[in-house]
Coordinates of C-alpha atoms in Angstrom, one line a residue:
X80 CA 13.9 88.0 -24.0
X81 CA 14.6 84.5 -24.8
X82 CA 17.8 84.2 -26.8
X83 CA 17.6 83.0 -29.8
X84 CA 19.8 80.8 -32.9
X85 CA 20.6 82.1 -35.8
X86 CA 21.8 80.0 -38.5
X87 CA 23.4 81.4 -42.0
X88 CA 23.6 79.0 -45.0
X89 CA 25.9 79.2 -47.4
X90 CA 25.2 76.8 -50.5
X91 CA 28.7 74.9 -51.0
X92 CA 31.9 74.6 -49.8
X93 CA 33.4 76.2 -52.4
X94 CA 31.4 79.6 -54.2
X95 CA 33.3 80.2 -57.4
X96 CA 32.8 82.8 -59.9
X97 CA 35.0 81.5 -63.5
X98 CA 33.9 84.0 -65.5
X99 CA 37.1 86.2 -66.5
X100 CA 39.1 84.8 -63.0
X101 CA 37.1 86.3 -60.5
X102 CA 36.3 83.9 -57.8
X103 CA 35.5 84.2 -53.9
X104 CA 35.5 81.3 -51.4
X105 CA 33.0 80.9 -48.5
X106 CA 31.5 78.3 -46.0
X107 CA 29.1 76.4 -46.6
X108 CA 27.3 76.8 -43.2
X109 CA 27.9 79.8 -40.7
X110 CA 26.3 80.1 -37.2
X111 CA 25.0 82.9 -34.3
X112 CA 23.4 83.1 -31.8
X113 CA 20.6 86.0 -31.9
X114 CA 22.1 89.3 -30.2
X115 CA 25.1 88.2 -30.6
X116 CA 27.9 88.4 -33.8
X117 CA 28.7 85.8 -36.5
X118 CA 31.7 85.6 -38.8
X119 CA 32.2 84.8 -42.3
X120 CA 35.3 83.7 -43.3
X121 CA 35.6 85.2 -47.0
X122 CA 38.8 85.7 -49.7
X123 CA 38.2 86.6 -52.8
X124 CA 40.4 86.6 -56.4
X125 CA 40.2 88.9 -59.3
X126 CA 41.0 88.8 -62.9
X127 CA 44.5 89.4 -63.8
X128 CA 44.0 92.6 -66.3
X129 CA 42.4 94.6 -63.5
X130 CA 44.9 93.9 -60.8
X131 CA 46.2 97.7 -61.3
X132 CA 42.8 98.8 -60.6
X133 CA 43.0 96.7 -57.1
X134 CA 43.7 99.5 -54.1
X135 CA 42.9 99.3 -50.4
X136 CA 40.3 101.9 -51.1
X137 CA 38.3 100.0 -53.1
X138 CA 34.8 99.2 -51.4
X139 CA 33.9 95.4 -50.1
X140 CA 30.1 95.3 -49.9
X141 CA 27.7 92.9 -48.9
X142 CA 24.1 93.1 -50.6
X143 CA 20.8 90.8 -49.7
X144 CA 19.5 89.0 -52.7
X145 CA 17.2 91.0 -54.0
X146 CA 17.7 94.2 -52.8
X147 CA 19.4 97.6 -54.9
X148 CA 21.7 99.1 -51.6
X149 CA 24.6 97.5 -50.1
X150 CA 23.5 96.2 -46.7
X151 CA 27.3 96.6 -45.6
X152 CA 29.8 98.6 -47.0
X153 CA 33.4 98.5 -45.5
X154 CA 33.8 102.3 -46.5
X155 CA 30.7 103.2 -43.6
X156 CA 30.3 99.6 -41.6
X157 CA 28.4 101.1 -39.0
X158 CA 26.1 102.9 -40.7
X159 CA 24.3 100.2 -42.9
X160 CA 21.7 97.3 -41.8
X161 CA 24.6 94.9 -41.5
X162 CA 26.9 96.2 -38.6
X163 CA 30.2 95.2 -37.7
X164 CA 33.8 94.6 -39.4
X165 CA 35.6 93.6 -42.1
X166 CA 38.8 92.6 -41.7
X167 CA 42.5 92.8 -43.8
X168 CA 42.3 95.1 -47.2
X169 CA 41.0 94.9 -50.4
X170 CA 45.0 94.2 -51.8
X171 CA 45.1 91.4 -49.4
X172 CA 42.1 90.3 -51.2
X173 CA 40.1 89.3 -47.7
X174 CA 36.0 90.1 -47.7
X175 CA 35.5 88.4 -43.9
X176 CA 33.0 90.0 -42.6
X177 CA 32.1 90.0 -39.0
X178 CA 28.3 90.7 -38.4
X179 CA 27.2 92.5 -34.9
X180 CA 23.9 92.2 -33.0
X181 CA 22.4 89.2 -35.2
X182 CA 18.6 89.6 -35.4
X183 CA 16.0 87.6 -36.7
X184 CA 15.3 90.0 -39.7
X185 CA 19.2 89.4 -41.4
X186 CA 17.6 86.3 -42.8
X187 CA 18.1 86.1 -46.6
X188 CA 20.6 85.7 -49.3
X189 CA 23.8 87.9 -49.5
X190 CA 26.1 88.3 -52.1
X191 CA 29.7 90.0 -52.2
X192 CA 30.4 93.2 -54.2
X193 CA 33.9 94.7 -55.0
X194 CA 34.1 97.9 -56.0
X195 CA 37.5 99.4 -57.4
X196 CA 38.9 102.1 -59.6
X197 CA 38.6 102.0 -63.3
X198 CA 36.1 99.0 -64.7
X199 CA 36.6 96.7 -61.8
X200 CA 33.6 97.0 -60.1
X201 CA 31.9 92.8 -59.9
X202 CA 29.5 91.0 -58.8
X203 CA 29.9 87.3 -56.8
X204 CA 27.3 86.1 -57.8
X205 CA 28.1 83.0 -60.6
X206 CA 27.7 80.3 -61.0
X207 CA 25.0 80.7 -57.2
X208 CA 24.2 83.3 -55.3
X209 CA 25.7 82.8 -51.6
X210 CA 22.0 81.8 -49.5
X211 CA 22.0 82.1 -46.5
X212 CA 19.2 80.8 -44.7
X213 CA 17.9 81.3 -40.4
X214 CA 17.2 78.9 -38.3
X215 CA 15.5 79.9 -34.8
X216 CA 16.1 78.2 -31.7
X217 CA 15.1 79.1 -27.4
X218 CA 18.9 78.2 -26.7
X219 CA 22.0 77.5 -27.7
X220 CA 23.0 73.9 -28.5
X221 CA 24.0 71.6 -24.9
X222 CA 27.6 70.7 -25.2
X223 CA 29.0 67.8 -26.3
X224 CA 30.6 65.6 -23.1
X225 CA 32.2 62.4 -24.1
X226 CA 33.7 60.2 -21.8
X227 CA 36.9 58.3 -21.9
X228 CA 38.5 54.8 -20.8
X229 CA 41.6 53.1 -21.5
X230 CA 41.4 55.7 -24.4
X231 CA 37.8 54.2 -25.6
X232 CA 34.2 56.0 -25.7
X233 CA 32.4 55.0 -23.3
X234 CA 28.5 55.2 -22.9
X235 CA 26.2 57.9 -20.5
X236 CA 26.9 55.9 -17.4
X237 CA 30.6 55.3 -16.9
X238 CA 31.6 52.1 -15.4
X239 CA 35.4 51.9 -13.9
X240 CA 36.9 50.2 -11.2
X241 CA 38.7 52.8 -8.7
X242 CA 42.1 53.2 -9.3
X243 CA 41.5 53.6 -12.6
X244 CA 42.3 57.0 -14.7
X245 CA 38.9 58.7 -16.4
X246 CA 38.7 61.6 -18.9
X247 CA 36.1 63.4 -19.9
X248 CA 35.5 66.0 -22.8
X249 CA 33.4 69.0 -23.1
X250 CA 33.0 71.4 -26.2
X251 CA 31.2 73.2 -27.2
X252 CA 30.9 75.8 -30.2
X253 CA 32.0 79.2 -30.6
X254 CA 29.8 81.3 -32.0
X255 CA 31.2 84.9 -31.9
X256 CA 35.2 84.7 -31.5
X257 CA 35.2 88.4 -29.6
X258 CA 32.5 86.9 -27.4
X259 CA 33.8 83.3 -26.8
X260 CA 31.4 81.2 -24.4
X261 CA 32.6 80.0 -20.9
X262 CA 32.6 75.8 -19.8
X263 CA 32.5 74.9 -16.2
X264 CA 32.6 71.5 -14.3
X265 CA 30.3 70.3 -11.2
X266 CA 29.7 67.4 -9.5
X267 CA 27.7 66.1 -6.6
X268 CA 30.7 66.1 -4.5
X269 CA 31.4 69.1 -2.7
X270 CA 34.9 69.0 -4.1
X271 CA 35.8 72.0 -6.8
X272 CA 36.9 70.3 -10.1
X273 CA 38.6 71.9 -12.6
X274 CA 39.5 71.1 -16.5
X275 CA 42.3 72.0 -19.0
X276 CA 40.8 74.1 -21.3
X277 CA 41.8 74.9 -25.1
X278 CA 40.3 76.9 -27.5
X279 CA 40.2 77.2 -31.4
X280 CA 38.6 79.6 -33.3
X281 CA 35.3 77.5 -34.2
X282 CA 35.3 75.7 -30.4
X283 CA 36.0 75.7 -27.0
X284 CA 37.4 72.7 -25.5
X285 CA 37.8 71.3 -21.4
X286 CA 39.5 68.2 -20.6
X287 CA 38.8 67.0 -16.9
X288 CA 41.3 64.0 -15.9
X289 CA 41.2 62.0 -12.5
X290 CA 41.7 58.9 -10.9
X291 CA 38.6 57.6 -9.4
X292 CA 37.9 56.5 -5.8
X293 CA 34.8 54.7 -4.2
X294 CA 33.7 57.8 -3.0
X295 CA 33.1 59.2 -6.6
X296 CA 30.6 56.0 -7.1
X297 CA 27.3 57.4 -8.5
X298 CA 28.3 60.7 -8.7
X299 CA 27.0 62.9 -11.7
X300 CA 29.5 65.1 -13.6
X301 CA 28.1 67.7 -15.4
X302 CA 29.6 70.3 -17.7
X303 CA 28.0 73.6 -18.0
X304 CA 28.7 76.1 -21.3
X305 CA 27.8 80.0 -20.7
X306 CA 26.9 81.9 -23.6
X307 CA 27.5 85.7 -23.7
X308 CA 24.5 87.4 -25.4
X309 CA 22.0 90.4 -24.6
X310 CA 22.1 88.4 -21.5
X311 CA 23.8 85.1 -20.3
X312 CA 22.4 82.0 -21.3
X313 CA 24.2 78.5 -19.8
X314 CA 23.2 74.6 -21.3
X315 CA 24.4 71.3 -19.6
X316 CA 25.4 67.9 -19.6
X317 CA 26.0 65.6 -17.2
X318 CA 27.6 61.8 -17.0
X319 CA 27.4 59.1 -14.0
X320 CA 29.9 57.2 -12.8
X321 CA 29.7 53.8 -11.7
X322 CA 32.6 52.5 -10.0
X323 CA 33.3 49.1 -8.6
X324 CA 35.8 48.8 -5.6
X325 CA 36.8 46.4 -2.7
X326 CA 34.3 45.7 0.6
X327 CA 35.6 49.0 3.0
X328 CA 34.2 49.8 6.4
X329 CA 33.3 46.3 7.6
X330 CA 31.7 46.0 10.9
X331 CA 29.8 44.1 12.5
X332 CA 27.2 45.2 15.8
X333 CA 25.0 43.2 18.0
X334 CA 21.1 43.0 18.7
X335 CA 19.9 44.2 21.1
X336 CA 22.9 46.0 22.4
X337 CA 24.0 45.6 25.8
X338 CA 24.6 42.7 28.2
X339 CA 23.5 39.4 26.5
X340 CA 21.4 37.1 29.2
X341 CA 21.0 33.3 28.3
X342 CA 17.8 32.1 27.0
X343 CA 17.6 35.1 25.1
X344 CA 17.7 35.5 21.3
X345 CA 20.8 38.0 19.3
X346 CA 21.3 39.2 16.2
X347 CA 24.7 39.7 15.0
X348 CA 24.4 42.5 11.8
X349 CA 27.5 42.7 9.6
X350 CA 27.5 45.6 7.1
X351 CA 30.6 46.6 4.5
X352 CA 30.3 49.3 1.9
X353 CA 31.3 47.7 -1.6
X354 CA 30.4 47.4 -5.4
X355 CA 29.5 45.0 -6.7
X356 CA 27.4 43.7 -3.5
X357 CA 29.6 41.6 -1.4
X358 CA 28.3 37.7 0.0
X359 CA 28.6 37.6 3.1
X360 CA 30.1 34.1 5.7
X361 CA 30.3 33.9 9.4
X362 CA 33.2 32.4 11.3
X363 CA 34.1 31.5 15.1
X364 CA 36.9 32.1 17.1
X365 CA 39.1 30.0 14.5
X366 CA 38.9 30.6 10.7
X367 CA 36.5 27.9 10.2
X368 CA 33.4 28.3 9.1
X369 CA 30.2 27.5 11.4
X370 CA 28.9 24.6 11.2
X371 CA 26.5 24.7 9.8
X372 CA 27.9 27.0 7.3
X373 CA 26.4 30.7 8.1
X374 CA 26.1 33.5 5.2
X375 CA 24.5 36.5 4.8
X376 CA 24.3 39.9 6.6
X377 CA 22.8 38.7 10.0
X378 CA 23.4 36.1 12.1
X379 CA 21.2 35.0 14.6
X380 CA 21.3 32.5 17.4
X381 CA 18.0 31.8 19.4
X382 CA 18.1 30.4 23.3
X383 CA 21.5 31.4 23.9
X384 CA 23.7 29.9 26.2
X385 CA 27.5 30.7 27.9
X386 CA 28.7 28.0 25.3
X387 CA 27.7 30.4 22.5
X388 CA 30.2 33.3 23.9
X389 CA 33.5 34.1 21.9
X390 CA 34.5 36.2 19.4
X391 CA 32.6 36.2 15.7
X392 CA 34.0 36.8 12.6
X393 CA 32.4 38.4 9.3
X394 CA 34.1 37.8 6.0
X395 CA 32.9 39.6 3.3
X396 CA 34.3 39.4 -0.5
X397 CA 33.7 40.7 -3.7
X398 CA 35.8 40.2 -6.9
X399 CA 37.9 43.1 -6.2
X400 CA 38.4 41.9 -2.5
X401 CA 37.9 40.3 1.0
X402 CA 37.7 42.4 4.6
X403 CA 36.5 41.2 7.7
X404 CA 35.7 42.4 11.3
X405 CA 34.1 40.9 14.5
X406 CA 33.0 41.2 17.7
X407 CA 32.9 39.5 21.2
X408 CA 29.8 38.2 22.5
X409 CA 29.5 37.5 26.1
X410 CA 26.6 35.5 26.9
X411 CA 25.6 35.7 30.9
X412 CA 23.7 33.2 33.1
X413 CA 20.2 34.5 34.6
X414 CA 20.8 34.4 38.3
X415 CA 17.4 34.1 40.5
X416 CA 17.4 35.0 44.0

């Protein structure tokens, strides 16, 4: 079964009955997710001449809009349509409710009943009723992952330059406190990450700090919240990095490989793993440049000669850096016999 979310509506921040004191505070808005619970945070106040009538064995009811019979009653909560808890006493003047086992069909408008000794026996329902409204969805909501830099939000792919300190946020909501969801980091590295997690009772928070090196260039982050329902359900999402670093792993090789005969034509390859792109210049022996001046990866030299042996030299450079590395070339006469 595809789990499902539920969405209760309260109208306005603030419900308030001012007829003769009585007044109860609620949400506005309320969430589940189908199968599992949802919570409404509920305090109530009574009028002053029937606070000897107040006991914790009065009854704290729930009814749909509409309907004659309490759909919850704190006095038998598990044996009405509306399962779960309510929580504190009816001195300590606290109506929240916790709701088991959301379904589709607890859609509607529900109002708050007290019912005490003597005449104080009221309804919550001026100057509104409390309407509460379902909306369906397949899944639960992806978590919100925010990335940041030098203490500034940064967009879906994160540019940095390595070295530099990254942290990233994932939330994501709790629905049912007793049920709270799970948040998990992965990343295209093999390398296990974990993040600092905190928790409040509305959300569920995981920082994830590092330092970034080349290697974590075009990796993809991605945080992943489990929800505990009739059966789990997980959401994603996922950053890029883009990091820019100095030229590393210079080398340069020679083509074809082997013994080098004159008259014959070699390639000389230089490769360097950088970002941004690095340019490329070729130098002999000495730390001038040929002449003609030589750039880019490859260097070729056609109808070789022993004059063209000696050791080459690739620079290459990027704005974070210059490396270089060479290699001998040996050019050897043909001998005919």
């Amino acid at each position: 079964m595809m789990e499902t979310l539920v969405t209760f509506l309260l109208t306005g921040s603030l419900i308030q009955g001012v007829l003769c004191g009585f007044n109860i505070n609620l949400p506005k808005r309320v969430e589940a997710l189908k199968g599992s619970c949802v919570f409404i945070p509920c305090t109530f106040d009574i009028d002053q001449q029937y606070k000897d009538d107040l006991t914790d064995s009065a009854k704290r009811m729930w009814f749909k809009d509409g309907g004659s019979t309490a759909v919850f009653n704190s006095s038998r909560p598990k044996t009405r349509p509306l399962k779960g808890e309510i929580f504190g006493t009816a001195t300590q003047k606290n109506c929240t409710t916790r709701i088991d086992n959301v379904r589709q069909s607890h859609n509607g408008s529900y109002y708050f009943r007290l019912e005490a000794n003597g005449k104080l026996q009221y309804n919550y329902t001026e100057p509104t009723h409390s309407q509460v409204q379902i909306g369906v969805l397949g899944s639960p909501p992806k978590p919100t992952l925010s990335v940041f830099k030098d203490q500034q939000k940064v967009r879906k792919e994160v540019e940095v330059i390595e070295g530099s300190s990254v942290s990233l946020r994932c939330s994501t909501k709790i629905f049912c406190p007793s049920r709270p969801p799970s948040l998990t980091w992965n990343s295209s590295l093999i390398e296990s990450i974990t993040g600092q997690q905190y928790q409040s009772q509305t959300e569920l928070i995981s920082d994830l700090n590092f330092t970034v090196s080349h290697r974590h260039h075009r990796v993809t982050i991605t945080c992943t919240a489990t929800h505990q329902q009739q059966k789990q359900n997980t959401t994603q999402e996922s950053r890029l990095l883009s990091v820019q670093y100095a030229p590393k792993n210079t080398s340069v090789r020679i083509n074809p490989a082997g013994l080098v005969l004159e008259g014959r034509s070699v390639t000389l390859s230089c490769s360097s793993d950088a970002n941004p792109a690095v340019n490329y210049t070729w130098y002999r022996d000495t730390e001038r440049p040929l002449n003609p001046v030589q750039t880019g990866p490859n260097l070729t030299i056609n109808n070789t000669d022993p004059t063209h042996s000696g050791r080459y030299y690739c620079t290459v450079e990027n704005k974070h850096g210059t490396q270089n590395s060479s290699v001998l070339l040996d050019v050897q006469c043909e001998y005919y016999e």
